[in-house]
Amino acid sequence: MTSSIDRPGTANGEVEVRGLAKRYGAVDALQPTSFRVTGGTFVTLLGPSGSGKTTLLKLIAGFEEPSAGSVHISGHAITDMAPYRRNVGFVFQQYALFPHLTVAQNVSYPLEMRRMPRVAIDKAVANTLELVRLSDLARRRPSQLSGGQQQRVALARAIVFRPPVLLMDEPMAALDKRLREEMQLEIRGLQRTLGITTISVTHDQSEALVMSDRILVLRDGMLQQSGTPEDLYHNPRNEFVASFVGESNILRGRVENGPGGPSMALGDGLGIPLGAPAPPAGAEIVCVLRPEAIEIGGEPSVDHFETVGEVVDRIFCGDVVRVRLRLVGAPETTLVAKMPTQRRLVFVPDTGTMVRVAWRTEELIVIERH
Amino acid sequence: MSRSTLNSLLLFGLPALFIATFFVVPLVNSVAVSLGVPEFTLAAYRRLVDVPVYRAVYGRTLRVALIVTLVCVVVGYPCAYYISTLGRRGRIVAIGLIALPFMLSVLVRNYVWMVLLQDTGLVNRLLIGAGWIETPVRLMHNELGVLIAMANMLLPYVIFPVLGALLAIPPELRTASASLGANGARTFWRVTLPLTSAGTAAGALLTFIVGLGFYITPAMMGGAREMMVANLIAFNVRDVLNWTLAFSLSTSLLASTIVLYFAYRALLPRVATLQAI
Ligand SMILES: Nc1ncnc2c1ncn2[C@@H]1O[C@H](COP(=O)(O)OP(=O)(O)OP(=O)(O)O)[C@@H](O)[C@H]1O
Ligand SMILES: [Mg+2]
């Protein structure tokens, strides 16, 4: 394969950005950001609308010029390289398929740009179409495809030239929930098979949790935290990450030193014990308690913090029942608990009843202290 | 008869009557005369083919319209492309500048061209002043003058459809092309040009159709030899009073225009579907 296009990623496909930043006029779309993505891993950029996810992706792809910082792929600086020389696959949110070309022609496009011989092109296109299960539709035009099929074409077109790095901007946003969940697994499988370093953008936290080796959480153009899904879920660094990744109850209070060890005082003096290492007495802290960590009803247990709460309401969500509780002694604090649904589940507390509320002390995560 | 039916009868009936009286009847009449009704003969049409002068006028008309169309496409496409790269404000200004001459009468525009192109006109004086030529170059009273003025007047017929097609291309298609390894030139050939080809063809066809019927410009900018079909019709009606021939000329011009119009219509859905994407 002779090519005029540089292939910086013939090596390991590691992506690194150093101090990368972008300003649009007065808007800081991306504050100076640094991170490194290990070759072959799947990383998700997660954040709310306007947090700079697309901007970051465009800077890596070279569609926009950074105001500061540098981009490196497989150890080579590519910051000044034109996008068409970067050899990076890109899946657009609206797919951006060429309407005047058939599926097969769309997928052969990047290979033709690399001046591959026709025979090799046809072979690679056939292979890739098979990989995304589109072989039967090769001669259709994009307008004759469903959304899910178009998405596969976009994916096939972005990987057919075997780029070391694949970037995807909300690839699943235009699909319905079922198809989305199906494609999440399919793309993840494909990514593992090909070993292609992938950076995907989403504002769907469940998608991020399902697909990623690592998640980078962005907010207002600033990187909040990066880590494995488990890491982010169990050790959120701040309130934003805690509430954005998974559901959470946020509790605020002051640390007190009681007879039973350090605790957090809520409302009318309800003391919630803190695990070690506890912050010093007098500190104002913010804690996170995941809904599934809360037990309702049942028998008291020695390693649990035990208290009583009133059931405010219950919502049946299919796989779980979400129960809202008001703790006795802290009427301003409502907690959401999730109870798994089982057909033989005997205990479903009624609204207005008082129930046992309990959790293991170590489930309470201290995230901020002042 | 209710009042509202009476109203609608008046509303649509009167204009219909007007068109029937002053447009359809003369048209049918002219076709009939050209066919020698009541006898029905194609003699007049045979003369169009047989008499060398008429053949020449037809040939020239087709040639001039074709050259003008080519010039308009070659000049108009880059213009449209440039305008499509401008910001919103620049685009509005450019479109206004192109549309502005449409508000002037054709006569006025031709006089402007005469002022520019005659032997003592601005262009010749500038060229002589610059020392590039010694005697004036003939820029009008010949086919060149007709071509220049017609191309100028027909340019918007190419620019607007092409501009429409260009603006209808989603910008991320070009970004996608770049991400797939195509530089600017290849993106143009493989994406931009194919996606604007229907719009360009539509504009070219429109230019050609309108160009076929030009009358004032050839009369003013050309010499006696630059007569086009429309001028020949006028000549036959006014000067030699050969109405049969004039009618056969106009009928054949109308027929070729209708054929081209349907070709244009056949292109339109392709333009529309591309823009819908
Ligand atoms: N071309 C531009 N000109 C000016 N401001 C821009 C431009 N592109 C993005 N911005 C601004 O930069 C910020 C980040 O935008 P970006 O598109 O990266 O967000 P995002 O995280 O992708 O959001 P979304 O989830 O809605 O796609 C936003 O405040 C946006 O308004
Ligand atoms: Mg975005």
PDB file of N, CA, C and O and ligand atoms in Angstrom, chain A residues 22-25 27-30 47-58 64 93 169-170 201-203 218 220-221, ligand 1:
ATOM      1  N   LYS A  22      -8.834  25.402  23.795  1.00  0.00           N
ATOM      2  CA  LYS A  22      -9.466  26.059  22.648  1.00  0.00           C
ATOM      3  C   LYS A  22     -10.373  27.185  23.114  1.00  0.00           C
ATOM      4  O   LYS A  22     -11.213  27.009  23.989  1.00  0.00           O
ATOM      5  N   ARG A  23     -10.161  28.349  22.534  1.00  0.00           N
ATOM      6  CA  ARG A  23     -11.025  29.507  22.786  1.00  0.00           C
ATOM      7  C   ARG A  23     -11.768  29.851  21.517  1.00  0.00           C
ATOM      8  O   ARG A  23     -11.185  29.863  20.438  1.00  0.00           O
ATOM      9  N   TYR A  24     -13.044  30.122  21.631  1.00  0.00           N
ATOM     10  CA  TYR A  24     -13.795  30.722  20.516  1.00  0.00           C
ATOM     11  C   TYR A  24     -14.169  32.122  20.971  1.00  0.00           C
ATOM     12  O   TYR A  24     -15.080  32.267  21.778  1.00  0.00           O
ATOM     13  N   GLY A  25     -13.469  33.113  20.484  1.00  0.00           N
ATOM     14  CA  GLY A  25     -13.762  34.473  20.931  1.00  0.00           C
ATOM     15  C   GLY A  25     -13.626  34.565  22.432  1.00  0.00           C
ATOM     16  O   GLY A  25     -12.545  34.356  22.984  1.00  0.00           O
ATOM     17  N   VAL A  27     -15.363  32.639  24.518  1.00  0.00           N
ATOM     18  CA  VAL A  27     -15.765  31.370  25.130  1.00  0.00           C
ATOM     19  C   VAL A  27     -14.569  30.431  25.245  1.00  0.00           C
ATOM     20  O   VAL A  27     -13.884  30.151  24.275  1.00  0.00           O
ATOM     21  N   ASP A  28     -14.331  29.958  26.467  1.00  0.00           N
ATOM     22  CA  ASP A  28     -13.324  28.929  26.661  1.00  0.00           C
ATOM     23  C   ASP A  28     -13.992  27.580  26.444  1.00  0.00           C
ATOM     24  O   ASP A  28     -14.556  26.998  27.364  1.00  0.00           O
ATOM     25  N   ALA A  29     -13.955  27.098  25.222  1.00  0.00           N
ATOM     26  CA  ALA A  29     -14.611  25.818  24.939  1.00  0.00           C
ATOM     27  C   ALA A  29     -13.871  24.684  25.630  1.00  0.00           C
ATOM     28  O   ALA A  29     -14.478  23.718  26.072  1.00  0.00           O
ATOM     29  N   LEU A  30     -12.556  24.813  25.710  1.00  0.00           N
ATOM     30  CA  LEU A  30     -11.758  23.793  26.400  1.00  0.00           C
ATOM     31  C   LEU A  30     -10.627  24.474  27.155  1.00  0.00           C
ATOM     32  O   LEU A  30      -9.824  25.192  26.573  1.00  0.00           O
ATOM     33  N   GLY A  47     -19.845  14.185  29.540  1.00  0.00           N
ATOM     34  CA  GLY A  47     -20.102  15.507  30.098  1.00  0.00           C
ATOM     35  C   GLY A  47     -21.403  16.045  29.561  1.00  0.00           C
ATOM     36  O   GLY A  47     -21.913  15.570  28.549  1.00  0.00           O
ATOM     37  N   PRO A  48     -21.956  17.053  30.235  1.00  0.00           N
ATOM     38  CA  PRO A  48     -23.223  17.622  29.768  1.00  0.00           C
ATOM     39  C   PRO A  48     -23.026  18.440  28.492  1.00  0.00           C
ATOM     40  O   PRO A  48     -21.899  18.649  28.057  1.00  0.00           O
ATOM     41  N   SER A  49     -24.103  18.894  27.922  1.00  0.00           N
ATOM     42  CA  SER A  49     -24.051  19.679  26.698  1.00  0.00           C
ATOM     43  C   SER A  49     -23.209  20.942  26.905  1.00  0.00           C
ATOM     44  O   SER A  49     -23.320  21.599  27.932  1.00  0.00           O
ATOM     45  N   GLY A  50     -22.355  21.221  25.951  1.00  0.00           N
ATOM     46  CA  GLY A  50     -21.538  22.428  26.017  1.00  0.00           C
ATOM     47  C   GLY A  50     -20.300  22.275  26.878  1.00  0.00           C
ATOM     48  O   GLY A  50     -19.612  23.249  27.163  1.00  0.00           O
ATOM     49  N   SER A  51     -19.975  21.055  27.302  1.00  0.00           N
ATOM     50  CA  SER A  51     -18.837  20.885  28.194  1.00  0.00           C
ATOM     51  C   SER A  51     -17.513  20.791  27.437  1.00  0.00           C
ATOM     52  O   SER A  51     -16.461  20.712  28.050  1.00  0.00           O
ATOM     53  N   GLY A  52     -17.566  20.786  26.095  1.00  0.00           N
ATOM     54  CA  GLY A  52     -16.325  20.801  25.322  1.00  0.00           C
ATOM     55  C   GLY A  52     -15.913  19.445  24.774  1.00  0.00           C
ATOM     56  O   GLY A  52     -14.784  19.287  24.307  1.00  0.00           O
ATOM     57  N   LYS A  53     -16.816  18.481  24.785  1.00  0.00           N
ATOM     58  CA  LYS A  53     -16.472  17.135  24.306  1.00  0.00           C
ATOM     59  C   LYS A  53     -16.155  17.145  22.813  1.00  0.00           C
ATOM     60  O   LYS A  53     -15.124  16.629  22.381  1.00  0.00           O
ATOM     61  N   THR A  54     -17.081  17.728  22.027  1.00  0.00           N
ATOM     62  CA  THR A  54     -16.870  17.772  20.585  1.00  0.00           C
ATOM     63  C   THR A  54     -15.614  18.568  20.251  1.00  0.00           C
ATOM     64  O   THR A  54     -14.827  18.185  19.391  1.00  0.00           O
ATOM     65  N   THR A  55     -15.430  19.677  20.974  1.00  0.00           N
ATOM     66  CA  THR A  55     -14.253  20.507  20.747  1.00  0.00           C
ATOM     67  C   THR A  55     -12.976  19.692  20.920  1.00  0.00           C
ATOM     68  O   THR A  55     -12.080  19.722  20.073  1.00  0.00           O
ATOM     69  N   LEU A  56     -12.911  18.931  21.996  1.00  0.00           N
ATOM     70  CA  LEU A  56     -11.730  18.114  22.272  1.00  0.00           C
ATOM     71  C   LEU A  56     -11.497  17.103  21.144  1.00  0.00           C
ATOM     72  O   LEU A  56     -10.379  16.918  20.652  1.00  0.00           O
ATOM     73  N   LEU A  57     -12.584  16.480  20.701  1.00  0.00           N
ATOM     74  CA  LEU A  57     -12.484  15.479  19.640  1.00  0.00           C
ATOM     75  C   LEU A  57     -12.003  16.116  18.331  1.00  0.00           C
ATOM     76  O   LEU A  57     -11.153  15.578  17.621  1.00  0.00           O
ATOM     77  N   LYS A  58     -12.554  17.310  18.035  1.00  0.00           N
ATOM     78  CA  LYS A  58     -12.177  17.997  16.796  1.00  0.00           C
ATOM     79  C   LYS A  58     -10.704  18.394  16.831  1.00  0.00           C
ATOM     80  O   LYS A  58     -10.032  18.385  15.798  1.00  0.00           O
ATOM     81  N   GLU A  64     -10.148  21.476  14.064  1.00  0.00           N
ATOM     82  CA  GLU A  64      -9.989  22.804  14.645  1.00  0.00           C
ATOM     83  C   GLU A  64      -8.550  22.945  15.106  1.00  0.00           C
ATOM     84  O   GLU A  64      -7.920  21.956  15.459  1.00  0.00           O
ATOM     85  N   GLN A  93     -21.697  12.478  14.396  1.00  0.00           N
ATOM     86  CA  GLN A  93     -22.982  12.273  15.048  1.00  0.00           C
ATOM     87  C   GLN A  93     -24.094  12.050  14.019  1.00  0.00           C
ATOM     88  O   GLN A  93     -24.931  11.185  14.179  1.00  0.00           O
ATOM     89  N   ASP A 169     -18.150  10.898  17.705  1.00  0.00           N
ATOM     90  CA  ASP A 169     -18.894  11.968  18.372  1.00  0.00           C
ATOM     91  C   ASP A 169     -20.347  11.545  18.541  1.00  0.00           C
ATOM     92  O   ASP A 169     -21.112  11.556  17.579  1.00  0.00           O
ATOM     93  N   GLU A 170     -20.706  11.177  19.727  1.00  0.00           N
ATOM     94  CA  GLU A 170     -22.055  10.709  20.034  1.00  0.00           C
ATOM     95  C   GLU A 170     -22.575   9.767  18.951  1.00  0.00           C
ATOM     96  O   GLU A 170     -23.603  10.034  18.329  1.00  0.00           O
ATOM     97  N   VAL A 201     -17.478  10.084  22.380  1.00  0.00           N
ATOM     98  CA  VAL A 201     -18.123  11.147  23.139  1.00  0.00           C
ATOM     99  C   VAL A 201     -19.550  10.736  23.457  1.00  0.00           C
ATOM    100  O   VAL A 201     -20.238  10.174  22.618  1.00  0.00           O
ATOM    101  N   THR A 202     -19.983  11.019  24.673  1.00  0.00           N
ATOM    102  CA  THR A 202     -21.393  10.795  24.973  1.00  0.00           C
ATOM    103  C   THR A 202     -21.808  11.684  26.128  1.00  0.00           C
ATOM    104  O   THR A 202     -20.973  12.192  26.874  1.00  0.00           O
ATOM    105  N   HIS A 203     -23.119  11.930  26.239  1.00  0.00           N
ATOM    106  CA  HIS A 203     -23.557  12.498  27.506  1.00  0.00           C
ATOM    107  C   HIS A 203     -24.483  11.521  28.221  1.00  0.00           C
ATOM    108  O   HIS A 203     -25.178  11.868  29.149  1.00  0.00           O
ATOM    109  N   LEU A 218     -16.008  15.652  31.754  1.00  0.00           N
ATOM    110  CA  LEU A 218     -15.758  17.055  31.442  1.00  0.00           C
ATOM    111  C   LEU A 218     -16.911  17.909  31.941  1.00  0.00           C
ATOM    112  O   LEU A 218     -18.063  17.475  31.963  1.00  0.00           O
ATOM    113  N   ASP A 220     -17.847  22.281  31.662  1.00  0.00           N
ATOM    114  CA  ASP A 220     -17.438  23.645  31.313  1.00  0.00           C
ATOM    115  C   ASP A 220     -16.015  23.700  30.766  1.00  0.00           C
ATOM    116  O   ASP A 220     -15.236  24.575  31.129  1.00  0.00           O
ATOM    117  N   GLY A 221     -15.670  22.765  29.909  1.00  0.00           N
ATOM    118  CA  GLY A 221     -14.358  22.779  29.284  1.00  0.00           C
ATOM    119  C   GLY A 221     -13.234  22.348  30.209  1.00  0.00           C
ATOM    120  O   GLY A 221     -12.067  22.529  29.883  1.00  0.00           O
TER     121      GLY A 221
HETATM  122  N1  LIG C   1     -17.504  27.278  16.354  1.00  0.00           N
HETATM  123  C1  LIG C   1     -17.771  27.749  17.577  1.00  0.00           C
HETATM  124  N2  LIG C   1     -17.824  29.076  17.802  1.00  0.00           N
HETATM  125  C2  LIG C   1     -18.088  29.557  19.029  1.00  0.00           C
HETATM  126  N3  LIG C   1     -18.313  28.811  20.116  1.00  0.00           N
HETATM  127  C3  LIG C   1     -18.285  27.481  19.970  1.00  0.00           C
HETATM  128  C4  LIG C   1     -18.016  26.879  18.692  1.00  0.00           C
HETATM  129  N4  LIG C   1     -18.046  25.543  18.850  1.00  0.00           N
HETATM  130  C5  LIG C   1     -18.328  25.326  20.146  1.00  0.00           C
HETATM  131  N5  LIG C   1     -18.454  26.481  20.831  1.00  0.00           N
HETATM  132  C6  LIG C   1     -18.739  26.621  22.266  1.00  0.00           C
HETATM  133  O1  LIG C   1     -17.815  25.842  22.958  1.00  0.00           O
HETATM  134  C7  LIG C   1     -18.425  25.168  24.049  1.00  0.00           C
HETATM  135  C8  LIG C   1     -18.189  23.677  23.933  1.00  0.00           C
HETATM  136  O2  LIG C   1     -18.823  23.186  22.784  1.00  0.00           O
HETATM  137  P1  LIG C   1     -18.807  21.667  22.359  1.00  0.00           P
HETATM  138  O3  LIG C   1     -19.467  21.570  21.037  1.00  0.00           O
HETATM  139  O4  LIG C   1     -17.431  21.148  22.452  1.00  0.00           O
HETATM  140  O5  LIG C   1     -19.723  21.001  23.465  1.00  0.00           O
HETATM  141  P2  LIG C   1     -20.189  19.486  23.613  1.00  0.00           P
HETATM  142  O6  LIG C   1     -19.654  19.014  24.901  1.00  0.00           O
HETATM  143  O7  LIG C   1     -19.837  18.732  22.388  1.00  0.00           O
HETATM  144  O8  LIG C   1     -21.755  19.661  23.737  1.00  0.00           O
HETATM  145  P3  LIG C   1     -22.933  18.745  23.140  1.00  0.00           P
HETATM  146  O9  LIG C   1     -23.114  17.610  24.078  1.00  0.00           O
HETATM  147  O10 LIG C   1     -24.114  19.672  23.167  1.00  0.00           O
HETATM  148  O11 LIG C   1     -22.543  18.345  21.757  1.00  0.00           O
HETATM  149  C9  LIG C   1     -19.881  25.562  24.000  1.00  0.00           C
HETATM  150  O12 LIG C   1     -20.091  26.586  24.937  1.00  0.00           O
HETATM  151  C10 LIG C   1     -20.088  26.073  22.619  1.00  0.00           C
HETATM  152  O13 LIG C   1     -21.071  27.059  22.602  1.00  0.00           O
END
